[in-house]
Tab-separated table of C-alpha atoms and ligand atoms in Angstrom:
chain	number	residue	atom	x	y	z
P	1	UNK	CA	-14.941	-49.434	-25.196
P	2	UNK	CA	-14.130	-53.007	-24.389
P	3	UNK	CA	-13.250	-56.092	-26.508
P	4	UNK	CA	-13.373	-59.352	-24.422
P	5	UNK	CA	-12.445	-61.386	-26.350
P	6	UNK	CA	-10.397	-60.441	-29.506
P	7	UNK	CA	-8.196	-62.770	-31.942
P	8	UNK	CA	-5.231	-59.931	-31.914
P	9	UNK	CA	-2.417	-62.961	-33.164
P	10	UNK	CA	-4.748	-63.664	-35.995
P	11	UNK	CA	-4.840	-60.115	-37.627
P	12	UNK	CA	-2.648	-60.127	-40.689
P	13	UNK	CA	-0.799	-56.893	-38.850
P	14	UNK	CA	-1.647	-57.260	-35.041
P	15	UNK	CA	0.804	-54.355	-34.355
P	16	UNK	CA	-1.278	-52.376	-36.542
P	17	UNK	CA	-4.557	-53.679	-34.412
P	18	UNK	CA	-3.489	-53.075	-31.114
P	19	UNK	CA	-2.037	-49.642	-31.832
P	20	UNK	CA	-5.480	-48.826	-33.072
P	21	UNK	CA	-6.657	-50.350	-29.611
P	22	UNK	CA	-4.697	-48.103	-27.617
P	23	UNK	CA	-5.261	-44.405	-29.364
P	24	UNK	CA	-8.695	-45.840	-29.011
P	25	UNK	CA	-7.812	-46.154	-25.361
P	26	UNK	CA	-10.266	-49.797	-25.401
P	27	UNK	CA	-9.404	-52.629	-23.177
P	28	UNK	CA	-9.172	-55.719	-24.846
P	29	UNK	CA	-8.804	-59.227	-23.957
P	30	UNK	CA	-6.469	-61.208	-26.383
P	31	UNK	CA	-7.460	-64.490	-26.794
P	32	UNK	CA	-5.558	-67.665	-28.270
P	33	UNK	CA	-6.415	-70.623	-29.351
P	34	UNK	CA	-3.486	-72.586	-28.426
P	35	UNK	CA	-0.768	-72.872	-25.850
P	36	UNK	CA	2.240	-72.227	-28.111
P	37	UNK	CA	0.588	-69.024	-29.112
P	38	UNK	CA	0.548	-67.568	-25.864
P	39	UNK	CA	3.806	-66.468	-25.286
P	40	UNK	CA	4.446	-64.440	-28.611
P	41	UNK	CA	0.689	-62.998	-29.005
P	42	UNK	CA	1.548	-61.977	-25.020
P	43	UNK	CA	4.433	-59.860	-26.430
P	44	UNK	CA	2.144	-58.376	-28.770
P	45	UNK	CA	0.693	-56.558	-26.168
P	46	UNK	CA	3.910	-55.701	-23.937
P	47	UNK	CA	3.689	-51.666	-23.026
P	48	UNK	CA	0.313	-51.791	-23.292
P	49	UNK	CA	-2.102	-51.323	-19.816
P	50	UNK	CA	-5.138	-51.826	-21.031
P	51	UNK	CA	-4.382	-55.065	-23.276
P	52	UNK	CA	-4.423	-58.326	-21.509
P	53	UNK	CA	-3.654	-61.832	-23.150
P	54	UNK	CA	-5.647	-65.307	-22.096
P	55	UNK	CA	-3.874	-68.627	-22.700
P	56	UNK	CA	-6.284	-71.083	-24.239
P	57	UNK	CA	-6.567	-74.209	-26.378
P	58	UNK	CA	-9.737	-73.863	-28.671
P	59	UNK	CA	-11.966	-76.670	-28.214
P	60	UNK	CA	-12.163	-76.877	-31.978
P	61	UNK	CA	-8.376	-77.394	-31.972
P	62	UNK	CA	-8.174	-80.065	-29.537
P	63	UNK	CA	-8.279	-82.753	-31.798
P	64	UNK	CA	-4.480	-81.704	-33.343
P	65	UNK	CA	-3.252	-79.923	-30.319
P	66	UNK	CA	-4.133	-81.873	-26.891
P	67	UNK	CA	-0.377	-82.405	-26.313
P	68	UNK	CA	0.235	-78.734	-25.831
P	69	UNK	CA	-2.191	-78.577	-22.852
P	70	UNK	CA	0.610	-79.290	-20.353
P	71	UNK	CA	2.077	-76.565	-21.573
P	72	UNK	CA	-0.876	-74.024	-20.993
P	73	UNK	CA	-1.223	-75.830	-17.311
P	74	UNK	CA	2.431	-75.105	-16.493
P	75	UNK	CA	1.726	-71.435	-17.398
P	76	UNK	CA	-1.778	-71.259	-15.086
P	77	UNK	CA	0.186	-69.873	-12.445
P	78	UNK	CA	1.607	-66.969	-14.069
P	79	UNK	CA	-1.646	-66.241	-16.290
P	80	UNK	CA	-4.667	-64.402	-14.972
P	81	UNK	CA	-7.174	-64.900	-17.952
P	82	UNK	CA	-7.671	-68.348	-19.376
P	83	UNK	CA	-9.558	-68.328	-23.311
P	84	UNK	CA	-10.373	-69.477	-25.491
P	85	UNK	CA	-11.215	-72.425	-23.971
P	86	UNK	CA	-14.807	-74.335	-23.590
P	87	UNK	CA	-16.797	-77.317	-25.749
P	88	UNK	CA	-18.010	-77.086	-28.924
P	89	UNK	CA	-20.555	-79.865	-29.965
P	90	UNK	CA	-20.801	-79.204	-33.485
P	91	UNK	CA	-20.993	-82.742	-35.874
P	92	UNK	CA	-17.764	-81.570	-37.444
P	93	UNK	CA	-16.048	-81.716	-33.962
P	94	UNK	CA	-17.888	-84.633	-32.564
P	95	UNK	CA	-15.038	-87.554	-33.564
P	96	UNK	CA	-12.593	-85.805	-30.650
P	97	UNK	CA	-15.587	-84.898	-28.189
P	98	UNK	CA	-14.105	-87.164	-25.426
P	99	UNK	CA	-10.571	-85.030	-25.817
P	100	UNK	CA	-12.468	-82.010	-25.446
P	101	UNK	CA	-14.244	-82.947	-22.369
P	102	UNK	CA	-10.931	-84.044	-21.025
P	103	UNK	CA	-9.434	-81.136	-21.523
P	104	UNK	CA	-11.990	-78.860	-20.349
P	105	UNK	CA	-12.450	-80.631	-17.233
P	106	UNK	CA	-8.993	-80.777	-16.657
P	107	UNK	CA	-8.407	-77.049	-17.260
P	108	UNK	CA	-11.252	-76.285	-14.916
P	109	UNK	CA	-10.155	-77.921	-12.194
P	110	UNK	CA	-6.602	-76.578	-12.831
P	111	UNK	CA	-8.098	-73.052	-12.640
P	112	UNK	CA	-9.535	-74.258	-9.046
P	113	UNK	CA	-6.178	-75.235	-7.778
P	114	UNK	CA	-4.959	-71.665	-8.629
P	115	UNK	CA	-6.881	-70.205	-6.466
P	116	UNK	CA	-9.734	-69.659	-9.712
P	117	UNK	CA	-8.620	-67.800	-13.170
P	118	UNK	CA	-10.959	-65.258	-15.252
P	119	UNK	CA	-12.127	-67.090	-18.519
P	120	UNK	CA	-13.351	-66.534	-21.934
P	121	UNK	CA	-15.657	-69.461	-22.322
P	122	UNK	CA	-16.750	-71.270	-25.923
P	123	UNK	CA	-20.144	-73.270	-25.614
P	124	UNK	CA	-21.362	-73.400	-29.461
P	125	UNK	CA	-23.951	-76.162	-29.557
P	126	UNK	CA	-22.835	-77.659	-25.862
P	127	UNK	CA	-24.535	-75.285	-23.548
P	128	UNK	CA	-25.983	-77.818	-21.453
P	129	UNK	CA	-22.403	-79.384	-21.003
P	130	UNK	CA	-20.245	-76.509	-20.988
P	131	UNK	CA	-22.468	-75.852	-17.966
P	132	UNK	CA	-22.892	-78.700	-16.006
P	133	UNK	CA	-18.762	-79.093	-15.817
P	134	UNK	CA	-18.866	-75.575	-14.587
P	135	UNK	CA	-21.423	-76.223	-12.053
P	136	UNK	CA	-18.799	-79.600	-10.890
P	137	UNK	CA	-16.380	-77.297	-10.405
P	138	UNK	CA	-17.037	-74.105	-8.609
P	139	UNK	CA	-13.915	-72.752	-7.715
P	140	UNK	CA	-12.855	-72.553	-11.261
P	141	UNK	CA	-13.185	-68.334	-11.284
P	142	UNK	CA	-15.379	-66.020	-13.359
P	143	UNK	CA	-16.814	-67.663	-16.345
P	144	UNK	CA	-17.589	-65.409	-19.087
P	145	UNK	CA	-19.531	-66.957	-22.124
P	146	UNK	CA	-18.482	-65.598	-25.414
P	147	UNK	CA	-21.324	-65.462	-28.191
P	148	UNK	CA	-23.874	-67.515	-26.330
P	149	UNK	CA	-26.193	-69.185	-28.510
P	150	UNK	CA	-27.984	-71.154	-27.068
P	151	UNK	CA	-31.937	-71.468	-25.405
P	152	UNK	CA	-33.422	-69.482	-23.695
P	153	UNK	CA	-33.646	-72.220	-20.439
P	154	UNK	CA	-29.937	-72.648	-20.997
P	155	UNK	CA	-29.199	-68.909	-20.396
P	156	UNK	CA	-31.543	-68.987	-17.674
P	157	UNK	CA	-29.070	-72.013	-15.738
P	158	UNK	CA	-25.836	-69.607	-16.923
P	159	UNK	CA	-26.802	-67.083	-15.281
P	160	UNK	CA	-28.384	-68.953	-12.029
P	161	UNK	CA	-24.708	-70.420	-11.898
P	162	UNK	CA	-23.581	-66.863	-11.913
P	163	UNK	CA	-21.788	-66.578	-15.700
P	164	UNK	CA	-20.871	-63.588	-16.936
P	165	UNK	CA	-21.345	-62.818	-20.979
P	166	UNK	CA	-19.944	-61.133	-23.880
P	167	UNK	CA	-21.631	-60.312	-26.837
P	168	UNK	CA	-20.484	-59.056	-30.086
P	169	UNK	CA	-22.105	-57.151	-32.957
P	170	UNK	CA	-22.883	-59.886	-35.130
P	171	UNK	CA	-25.347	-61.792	-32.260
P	172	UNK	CA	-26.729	-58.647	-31.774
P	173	UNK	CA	-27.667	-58.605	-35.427
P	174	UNK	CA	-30.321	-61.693	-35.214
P	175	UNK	CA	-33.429	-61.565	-33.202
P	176	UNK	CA	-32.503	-64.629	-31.504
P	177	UNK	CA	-29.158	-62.840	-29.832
P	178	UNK	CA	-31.333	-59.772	-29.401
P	179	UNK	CA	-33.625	-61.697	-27.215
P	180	UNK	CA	-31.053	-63.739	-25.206
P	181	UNK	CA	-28.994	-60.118	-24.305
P	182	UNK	CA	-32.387	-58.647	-23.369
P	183	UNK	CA	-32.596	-61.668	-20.826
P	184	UNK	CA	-29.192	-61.221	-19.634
P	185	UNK	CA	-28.591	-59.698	-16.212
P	186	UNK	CA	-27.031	-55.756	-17.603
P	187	UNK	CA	-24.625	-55.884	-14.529
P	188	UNK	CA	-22.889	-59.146	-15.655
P	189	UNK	CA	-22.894	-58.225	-20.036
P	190	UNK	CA	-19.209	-56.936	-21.854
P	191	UNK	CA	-18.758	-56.549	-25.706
P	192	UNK	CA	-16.998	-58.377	-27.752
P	193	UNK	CA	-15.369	-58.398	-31.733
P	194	UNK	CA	-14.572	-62.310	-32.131
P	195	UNK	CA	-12.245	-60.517	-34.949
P	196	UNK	CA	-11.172	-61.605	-36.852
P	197	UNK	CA	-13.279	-64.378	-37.155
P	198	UNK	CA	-15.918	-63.107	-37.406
P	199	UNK	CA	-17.081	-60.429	-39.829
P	200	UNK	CA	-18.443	-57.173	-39.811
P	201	UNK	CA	-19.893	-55.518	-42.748
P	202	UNK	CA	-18.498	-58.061	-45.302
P	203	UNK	CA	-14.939	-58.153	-43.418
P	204	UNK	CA	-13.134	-59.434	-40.773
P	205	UNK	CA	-14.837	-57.320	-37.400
P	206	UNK	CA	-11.930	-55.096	-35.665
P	207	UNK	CA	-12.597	-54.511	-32.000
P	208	UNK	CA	-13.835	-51.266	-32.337
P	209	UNK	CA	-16.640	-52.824	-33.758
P	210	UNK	CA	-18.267	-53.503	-30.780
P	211	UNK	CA	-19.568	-50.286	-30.925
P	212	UNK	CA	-22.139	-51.132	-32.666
P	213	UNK	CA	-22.745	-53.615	-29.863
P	214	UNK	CA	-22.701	-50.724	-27.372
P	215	UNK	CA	-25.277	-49.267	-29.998
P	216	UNK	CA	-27.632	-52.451	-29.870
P	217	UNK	CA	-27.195	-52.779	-25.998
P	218	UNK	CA	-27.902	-49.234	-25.013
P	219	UNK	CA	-31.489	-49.549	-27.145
P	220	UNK	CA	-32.512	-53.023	-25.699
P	221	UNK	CA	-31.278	-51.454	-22.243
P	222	UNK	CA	-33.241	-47.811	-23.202
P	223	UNK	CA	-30.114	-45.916	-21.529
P	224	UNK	CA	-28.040	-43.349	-23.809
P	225	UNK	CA	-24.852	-44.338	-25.271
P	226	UNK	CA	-23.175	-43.077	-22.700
P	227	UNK	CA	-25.193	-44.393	-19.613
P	228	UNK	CA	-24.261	-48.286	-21.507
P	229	UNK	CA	-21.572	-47.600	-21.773
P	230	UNK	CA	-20.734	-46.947	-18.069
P	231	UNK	CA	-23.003	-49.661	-17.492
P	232	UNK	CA	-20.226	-51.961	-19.687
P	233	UNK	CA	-17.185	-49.861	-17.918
P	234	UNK	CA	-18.383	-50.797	-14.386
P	235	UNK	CA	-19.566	-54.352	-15.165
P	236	UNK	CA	-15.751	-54.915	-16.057
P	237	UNK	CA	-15.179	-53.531	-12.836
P	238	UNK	CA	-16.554	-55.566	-11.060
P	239	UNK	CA	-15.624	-59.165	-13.274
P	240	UNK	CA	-12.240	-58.377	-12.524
P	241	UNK	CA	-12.752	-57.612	-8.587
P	242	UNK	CA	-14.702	-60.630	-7.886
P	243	UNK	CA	-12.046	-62.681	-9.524
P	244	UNK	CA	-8.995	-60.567	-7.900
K	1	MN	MN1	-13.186	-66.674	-30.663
Protein backbone atom coordinates (compact mmCIF):
# COMPACT_ATOMS: atom_id res chain seq x y z
CA UNK A 1 0.00 0.00 0.00
CA UNK A 2 1.10 3.56 -0.46
CA UNK A 3 0.62 6.79 1.57
CA UNK A 4 1.66 9.92 -0.44
CA UNK A 5 1.33 12.10 1.53
CA UNK A 6 1.26 11.41 5.34
CA UNK A 7 1.70 13.96 8.43
CA UNK A 8 4.18 11.26 10.26
CA UNK A 9 5.79 14.48 12.66
CA UNK A 10 2.26 15.22 13.64
CA UNK A 11 1.30 11.77 15.18
CA UNK A 12 1.39 12.04 18.94
CA UNK A 13 3.97 8.80 18.68
CA UNK A 14 5.41 8.92 15.03
CA UNK A 15 7.84 6.10 16.04
CA UNK A 16 4.91 4.15 16.82
CA UNK A 17 3.38 5.19 13.13
CA UNK A 18 6.12 4.46 11.05
CA UNK A 19 6.94 1.14 12.69
CA UNK A 20 3.41 0.23 11.84
CA UNK A 21 4.37 1.52 8.22
CA UNK A 22 7.12 -0.74 7.83
CA UNK A 23 5.70 -4.36 9.21
CA UNK A 24 3.05 -3.10 6.90
CA UNK A 25 5.83 -2.95 4.36
CA UNK A 26 3.75 0.58 2.76
CA UNK A 27 5.69 3.33 1.21
CA UNK A 28 4.92 6.51 2.51
CA UNK A 29 5.70 9.98 1.74
CA UNK A 30 6.26 12.19 4.91
CA UNK A 31 5.19 15.44 4.47
CA UNK A 32 5.91 18.77 6.53
CA UNK A 33 4.57 21.74 6.74
CA UNK A 34 7.50 23.78 7.48
CA UNK A 35 11.19 24.05 6.86
CA UNK A 36 12.42 23.66 10.46
CA UNK A 37 10.51 20.44 10.58
CA UNK A 38 12.31 18.82 7.98
CA UNK A 39 15.34 17.83 9.40
CA UNK A 40 14.01 16.01 12.64
CA UNK A 41 10.69 14.43 10.96
CA UNK A 42 13.65 13.24 8.23
CA UNK A 43 15.26 11.33 11.15
CA UNK A 44 12.06 9.87 11.90
CA UNK A 45 12.34 7.86 9.07
CA UNK A 46 16.26 7.02 9.09
CA UNK A 47 16.61 2.94 8.49
CA UNK A 48 13.67 2.93 6.81
CA UNK A 49 13.63 2.17 2.62
CA UNK A 50 10.43 2.60 1.89
CA UNK A 51 9.77 5.99 3.94
CA UNK A 52 10.71 9.14 2.23
CA UNK A 53 10.40 12.76 3.78
CA UNK A 54 9.32 16.08 1.55
CA UNK A 55 10.42 19.51 2.81
CA UNK A 56 7.55 21.93 2.56
CA UNK A 57 6.09 25.15 3.96
CA UNK A 58 2.18 24.79 4.10
CA UNK A 59 0.58 27.46 2.28
CA UNK A 60 -1.70 27.86 5.26
CA UNK A 61 1.43 28.55 7.34
CA UNK A 62 2.94 31.09 5.26
CA UNK A 63 1.57 33.89 6.88
CA UNK A 64 3.85 33.09 10.36
CA UNK A 65 6.58 31.21 8.67
CA UNK A 66 7.76 32.93 5.21
CA UNK A 67 11.19 33.60 6.80
CA UNK A 68 11.99 29.94 7.00
CA UNK A 69 11.66 29.52 3.20
CA UNK A 70 15.38 30.22 2.65
CA UNK A 71 15.92 27.63 4.67
CA UNK A 72 13.82 24.93 2.71
CA UNK A 73 15.59 26.52 -0.65
CA UNK A 74 19.08 25.92 0.77
CA UNK A 75 18.02 22.28 1.38
CA UNK A 76 16.42 21.82 -2.48
CA UNK A 77 19.54 20.38 -3.46
CA UNK A 78 19.82 17.64 -1.13
CA UNK A 79 15.88 16.88 -1.06
CA UNK A 80 14.14 14.85 -3.72
CA UNK A 81 10.39 15.39 -2.70
CA UNK A 82 9.15 18.88 -2.04
CA UNK A 83 5.38 18.99 0.15
CA UNK A 84 3.47 20.21 1.42
CA UNK A 85 3.61 23.04 -0.51
CA UNK A 86 0.84 24.76 -2.97
CA UNK A 87 -2.04 27.76 -2.51
CA UNK A 88 -4.83 27.65 -0.55
CA UNK A 89 -7.54 30.36 -1.31
CA UNK A 90 -9.71 29.88 1.50
CA UNK A 91 -11.24 33.53 3.12
CA UNK A 92 -9.44 32.58 6.31
CA UNK A 93 -6.07 32.62 4.39
CA UNK A 94 -6.82 35.37 2.00
CA UNK A 95 -5.05 38.47 4.22
CA UNK A 96 -1.38 36.68 3.31
CA UNK A 97 -2.46 35.51 -0.34
CA UNK A 98 0.30 37.69 -1.95
CA UNK A 99 3.02 35.74 0.50
CA UNK A 100 1.68 32.62 -0.66
CA UNK A 101 1.93 33.31 -4.26
CA UNK A 102 5.42 34.48 -3.59
CA UNK A 103 6.40 31.68 -2.14
CA UNK A 104 4.96 29.23 -4.38
CA UNK A 105 6.32 30.81 -7.33
CA UNK A 106 9.50 31.08 -5.88
CA UNK A 107 9.67 27.42 -4.80
CA UNK A 108 8.64 26.40 -8.27
CA UNK A 109 11.07 27.94 -10.02
CA UNK A 110 13.66 26.79 -7.41
CA UNK A 111 12.55 23.20 -8.16
CA UNK A 112 13.37 24.14 -12.02
CA UNK A 113 16.86 25.20 -11.25
CA UNK A 114 17.41 21.74 -9.62
CA UNK A 115 17.05 20.08 -12.38
CA UNK A 116 12.87 19.58 -11.26
CA UNK A 117 11.86 17.96 -7.65
CA UNK A 118 8.77 15.43 -7.07
CA UNK A 119 5.96 17.38 -5.15
CA UNK A 120 3.03 16.96 -2.98
CA UNK A 121 0.88 19.79 -4.16
CA UNK A 122 -2.06 21.74 -1.92
CA UNK A 123 -4.70 23.57 -4.22
CA UNK A 124 -7.87 23.85 -1.73
CA UNK A 125 -10.09 26.49 -3.29
CA UNK A 126 -7.10 27.84 -5.82
CA UNK A 127 -7.19 25.27 -8.52
CA UNK A 128 -7.23 27.62 -11.24
CA UNK A 129 -4.03 29.32 -9.71
CA UNK A 130 -2.21 26.55 -8.31
CA UNK A 131 -2.35 25.63 -12.01
CA UNK A 132 -1.62 28.35 -14.06
CA UNK A 133 1.90 28.92 -11.93
CA UNK A 134 2.53 25.34 -12.76
CA UNK A 135 1.84 25.74 -16.33
CA UNK A 136 4.64 29.16 -16.05
CA UNK A 137 6.93 26.94 -14.94
CA UNK A 138 7.41 23.63 -16.57
CA UNK A 139 10.51 22.38 -15.47
CA UNK A 140 9.39 22.41 -11.93
CA UNK A 141 9.14 18.19 -11.81
CA UNK A 142 6.17 15.90 -11.16
CA UNK A 143 3.30 17.63 -9.61
CA UNK A 144 1.13 15.49 -7.63
CA UNK A 145 -2.19 17.11 -6.32
CA UNK A 146 -3.16 15.98 -2.92
CA UNK A 147 -7.07 15.86 -2.21
CA UNK A 148 -8.15 17.70 -5.32
CA UNK A 149 -11.31 19.38 -4.93
CA UNK A 150 -11.99 21.19 -7.26
CA UNK A 151 -14.33 21.23 -10.87
CA UNK A 152 -14.58 19.10 -12.98
CA UNK A 153 -12.96 21.64 -15.98
CA UNK A 154 -10.21 22.27 -13.47
CA UNK A 155 -9.23 18.54 -13.29
CA UNK A 156 -9.64 18.37 -16.86
CA UNK A 157 -6.53 21.39 -17.28
CA UNK A 158 -4.50 19.20 -14.33
CA UNK A 159 -4.36 16.55 -16.05
CA UNK A 160 -3.86 18.17 -19.75
CA UNK A 161 -0.75 19.79 -17.90
CA UNK A 162 0.20 16.29 -17.01
CA UNK A 163 -0.45 16.29 -12.86
CA UNK A 164 -0.36 13.42 -11.12
CA UNK A 165 -3.02 12.84 -7.99
CA UNK A 166 -3.48 11.38 -4.70
CA UNK A 167 -6.53 10.64 -3.14
CA UNK A 168 -7.40 9.61 0.27
CA UNK A 169 -10.34 7.79 1.86
CA UNK A 170 -12.22 10.60 3.03
CA UNK A 171 -12.66 12.24 -0.85
CA UNK A 172 -13.51 9.02 -1.81
CA UNK A 173 -16.34 9.13 0.68
CA UNK A 174 -18.44 12.08 -1.19
CA UNK A 175 -19.88 11.70 -4.59
CA UNK A 176 -18.18 14.71 -5.68
CA UNK A 177 -14.46 12.99 -5.06
CA UNK A 178 -15.99 9.81 -6.43
CA UNK A 179 -16.67 11.51 -9.65
CA UNK A 180 -13.43 13.55 -10.01
CA UNK A 181 -11.20 9.98 -9.35
CA UNK A 182 -13.47 8.32 -11.92
CA UNK A 183 -12.23 11.18 -14.34
CA UNK A 184 -8.74 10.83 -13.39
CA UNK A 185 -6.31 9.15 -15.77
CA UNK A 186 -5.78 5.36 -13.48
CA UNK A 187 -2.06 5.43 -14.68
CA UNK A 188 -1.28 8.83 -13.00
CA UNK A 189 -3.74 8.14 -9.32
CA UNK A 190 -1.70 7.11 -5.67
CA UNK A 191 -3.49 6.95 -2.21
CA UNK A 192 -3.20 8.97 0.34
CA UNK A 193 -4.09 9.27 4.54
CA UNK A 194 -3.68 13.23 5.04
CA UNK A 195 -3.33 11.70 8.80
CA UNK A 196 -3.52 12.93 10.89
CA UNK A 197 -5.45 15.62 9.77
CA UNK A 198 -7.76 14.25 8.59
CA UNK A 199 -10.07 11.65 10.12
CA UNK A 200 -11.16 8.34 9.57
CA UNK A 201 -14.00 6.78 11.29
CA UNK A 202 -14.30 9.52 14.01
CA UNK A 203 -10.30 9.67 14.44
CA UNK A 204 -7.33 10.89 13.18
CA UNK A 205 -6.83 8.52 9.59
CA UNK A 206 -3.43 6.34 9.94
CA UNK A 207 -1.92 5.53 6.58
CA UNK A 208 -3.11 2.26 6.39
CA UNK A 209 -6.24 3.76 5.88
CA UNK A 210 -5.92 4.21 2.47
CA UNK A 211 -7.05 0.95 2.08
CA UNK A 212 -10.16 1.77 2.02
CA UNK A 213 -9.11 4.07 -0.81
CA UNK A 214 -7.65 1.06 -2.64
CA UNK A 215 -11.25 -0.37 -1.81
CA UNK A 216 -13.14 2.69 -3.46
CA UNK A 217 -10.61 2.83 -6.43
CA UNK A 218 -10.62 -0.79 -7.40
CA UNK A 219 -14.78 -0.52 -7.67
CA UNK A 220 -14.84 2.82 -9.67
CA UNK A 221 -11.87 1.13 -11.73
CA UNK A 222 -14.01 -2.54 -11.78
CA UNK A 223 -10.47 -4.38 -11.28
CA UNK A 224 -10.01 -6.73 -8.06
CA UNK A 225 -8.20 -5.52 -5.14
CA UNK A 226 -5.36 -6.84 -6.23
CA UNK A 227 -5.31 -5.78 -10.00
CA UNK A 228 -5.63 -1.76 -8.19
CA UNK A 229 -3.55 -2.31 -6.41
CA UNK A 230 -0.77 -3.12 -8.96
CA UNK A 231 -2.34 -0.54 -10.89
CA UNK A 232 -1.29 1.99 -7.68
CA UNK A 233 2.23 -0.06 -7.29
CA UNK A 234 3.22 0.63 -10.95
CA UNK A 235 1.78 4.17 -11.21
CA UNK A 236 4.43 4.95 -8.38
CA UNK A 237 6.72 3.42 -10.62
CA UNK A 238 6.57 5.29 -13.00
CA UNK A 239 6.07 9.04 -10.90
CA UNK A 240 9.29 8.37 -9.56
CA UNK A 241 11.09 7.37 -13.05
CA UNK A 242 9.85 10.26 -14.93
CA UNK A 243 11.11 12.51 -12.23
CA UNK A 244 14.56 10.45 -11.72
MN1 LIG B 1 -1.74 17.57 4.31
Amino acid sequence: MIDFHCHLDLYPEPERVIRECAARRMYVLSVTTTPRAWSGTSALATGYERIRTAIGLHPQLVGDRKRELPQLLHLLPVTRYVGEVGLDGSPEFMPFWRDQVEVFEKLLESCASVGGRILSVHSRRAENEVLSRIESCSGAGAIVLHWFSGRTRDLQRAIDIGCWFSVGPAMLRGKAGQKLAALMPRSRVLTESDGPFASHQGRPAMPWDVEEAVRELASIWRLSIASAEDQLLSNLRGLVAEQA
